[in-house]
Amino acid sequence: MAKFLILALLSVLPKIADSCGCGIPLPPPCPAPLPCPPTFCPPPYAPAPVIPSYQPPPAFNDCCCQCGSQCRYRSMRARTHGSRIFSALSFDMEEDPTCNNEKLRSVIEENITKDPTISKRAIQKAAEERLGGKINVICAKSDFSYVAYTETYCQASSGEVTCYAFKPQ
């Protein structure tokens, strides 16, 4: 009888091994996972296009004091091309190459003294108060030469002292 029991157990053993022990067979294995679709990276960032714009060169004043050369003021202004509608408005006025700002001229004339050092400081202080903003000032008893990028400038003399004041760009 023991033999019969062992044979019965051996015949049932594979079924028990394939189940959870309660007589119910194990479920079928899970299917293999599906492959993921390929990932696409976004295109690289492209900076916004730079649209070139024309900007005329800044105005400049080229002058010297007591050197005999003429002072020059050059301003590059935009002009209308191919249109006569605005031609009356686009002319260039002749500007005084030594002074284009009467307020600045009066400040220089009111504050210039026989001493260039005292003059430059007094002119700078008065001009900055009256015109607003920064003003550069050069004063000398002898010859001096300069080139400045500016649209507001004035050179004036009193006796031996000449002063040049301008608003930097």
XYZ file of C-alpha atoms in Angstrom:
169
model
C 0.000 0.000 0.000
C 2.814 2.337 0.645
C 3.916 1.678 -2.867
C 0.528 2.638 -4.172
C 0.585 5.858 -2.166
C 4.021 6.796 -3.456
C 2.946 6.118 -7.024
C -0.177 8.213 -6.558
C 1.895 11.020 -5.074
C 4.395 10.859 -7.899
C 1.630 11.096 -10.464
C 0.058 14.150 -8.735
C 3.361 15.826 -7.827
C 3.909 17.511 -11.224
C 0.395 19.033 -11.027
C 0.985 20.260 -7.464
C 4.335 21.748 -8.487
C 2.603 23.652 -11.317
C -0.027 25.171 -8.998
C -0.042 27.209 -5.834
C -0.753 24.178 -3.740
C -4.469 24.610 -3.770
C -5.106 22.552 -6.849
C -5.575 25.553 -9.189
C -3.070 25.768 -12.037
C -0.796 28.800 -12.266
C -1.823 31.537 -14.705
C 0.093 31.787 -17.971
C 3.266 33.914 -17.862
C 2.998 37.601 -18.762
C 3.793 38.523 -22.340
C 7.098 40.237 -23.052
C 6.884 44.060 -22.731
C 6.271 45.976 -25.931
C 9.232 47.992 -27.170
C 8.962 51.742 -26.534
C 8.568 53.960 -29.560
C 11.746 55.869 -30.460
C 12.084 59.202 -28.691
C 12.658 62.331 -30.717
C 14.580 65.221 -29.239
C 13.188 68.673 -29.984
C 15.146 70.614 -32.569
C 17.973 72.701 -31.123
C 17.073 76.263 -30.100
C 17.538 78.692 -32.919
C 18.095 82.299 -31.832
C 15.858 84.957 -33.284
C 17.234 86.381 -36.494
C 19.133 89.633 -36.175
C 17.716 92.257 -38.453
C 20.451 94.730 -39.313
C 19.544 98.362 -38.913
C 21.527 101.265 -40.224
C 22.779 103.715 -37.658
C 24.761 106.634 -38.949
C 28.123 107.256 -37.335
C 28.010 109.732 -34.472
C 28.650 113.398 -35.093
C 32.141 114.625 -34.343
C 33.820 117.948 -33.777
C 37.461 118.336 -34.890
C 39.130 121.545 -33.831
C 42.212 123.173 -32.406
C 42.744 126.398 -30.555
C 45.246 128.938 -31.963
C 46.601 126.457 -34.519
C 45.497 128.174 -37.715
C 43.436 125.240 -39.023
C 39.718 125.589 -39.475
C 37.437 123.739 -37.091
C 35.156 121.108 -38.600
C 31.863 119.671 -37.446
C 30.583 116.625 -39.259
C 27.155 115.172 -38.706
C 25.951 112.123 -40.613
C 22.232 112.609 -41.058
C 19.775 110.212 -42.600
C 18.603 111.469 -45.964
C 15.575 110.611 -48.030
C 16.542 108.814 -51.231
C 14.201 108.371 -54.168
C 11.489 110.663 -52.813
C 10.924 114.365 -53.321
C 8.041 114.626 -50.832
C 10.318 115.396 -47.893
C 13.165 117.033 -49.788
C 12.475 120.419 -48.191
C 12.948 118.898 -44.739
C 16.131 116.938 -45.426
C 18.598 119.766 -46.078
C 21.688 120.125 -43.897
C 22.016 123.408 -42.082
C 25.494 124.878 -41.845
C 26.538 124.599 -38.241
C 29.142 126.756 -36.562
C 32.153 124.428 -36.146
C 33.160 126.184 -32.917
C 29.767 126.365 -31.158
C 26.320 124.931 -31.818
C 24.672 125.663 -28.451
C 24.049 129.240 -27.327
C 23.257 128.204 -23.726
C 26.641 126.517 -23.513
C 28.323 129.573 -25.057
C 26.800 131.858 -22.418
C 27.858 129.457 -19.620
C 31.452 129.528 -20.890
C 31.486 133.320 -21.281
C 30.006 133.831 -17.782
C 32.478 131.466 -16.051
C 35.764 131.808 -17.943
C 38.579 133.473 -15.970
C 42.316 134.052 -16.457
C 42.994 130.669 -14.792
C 42.171 127.614 -16.978
C 41.900 125.271 -13.955
C 39.338 127.434 -12.149
C 37.516 128.091 -15.442
C 37.055 124.435 -16.413
C 35.559 123.506 -13.023
C 33.238 126.530 -12.901
C 32.086 125.978 -16.498
C 31.457 122.271 -15.909
C 29.404 122.881 -12.762
C 27.312 125.675 -14.319
C 26.793 123.814 -17.620
C 25.661 120.601 -15.915
C 23.168 122.587 -13.817
C 21.812 124.579 -16.770
C 21.877 121.945 -19.531
C 21.479 118.786 -17.441
C 23.632 115.702 -17.876
C 27.399 115.347 -17.985
C 29.537 118.020 -19.653
C 33.243 117.663 -20.431
C 35.368 120.830 -20.378
C 38.898 121.561 -21.635
C 40.542 124.931 -20.945
C 44.045 126.127 -21.827
C 46.153 129.243 -22.282
C 48.075 127.716 -25.155
C 47.228 125.801 -28.285
C 45.288 122.559 -27.901
C 43.706 120.226 -30.405
C 40.829 117.805 -29.995
C 38.382 115.503 -31.705
C 35.160 114.704 -29.864
C 32.115 112.583 -30.678
C 29.368 114.988 -29.716
C 26.301 116.777 -30.956
C 26.359 119.553 -28.326
C 29.560 121.605 -28.111
C 30.959 125.100 -27.773
C 34.383 126.740 -27.772
C 34.855 130.302 -26.562
C 37.780 132.477 -25.502
C 38.434 135.343 -23.154
C 41.870 136.926 -23.247
C 44.503 134.169 -23.376
C 42.176 131.395 -22.122
C 40.133 129.242 -24.501
C 37.633 126.670 -23.242
C 35.851 123.893 -25.092
C 32.832 122.218 -23.502
C 30.819 119.322 -24.924
C 28.226 116.745 -23.987
C 29.648 113.222 -24.478
C 27.644 110.704 -26.501
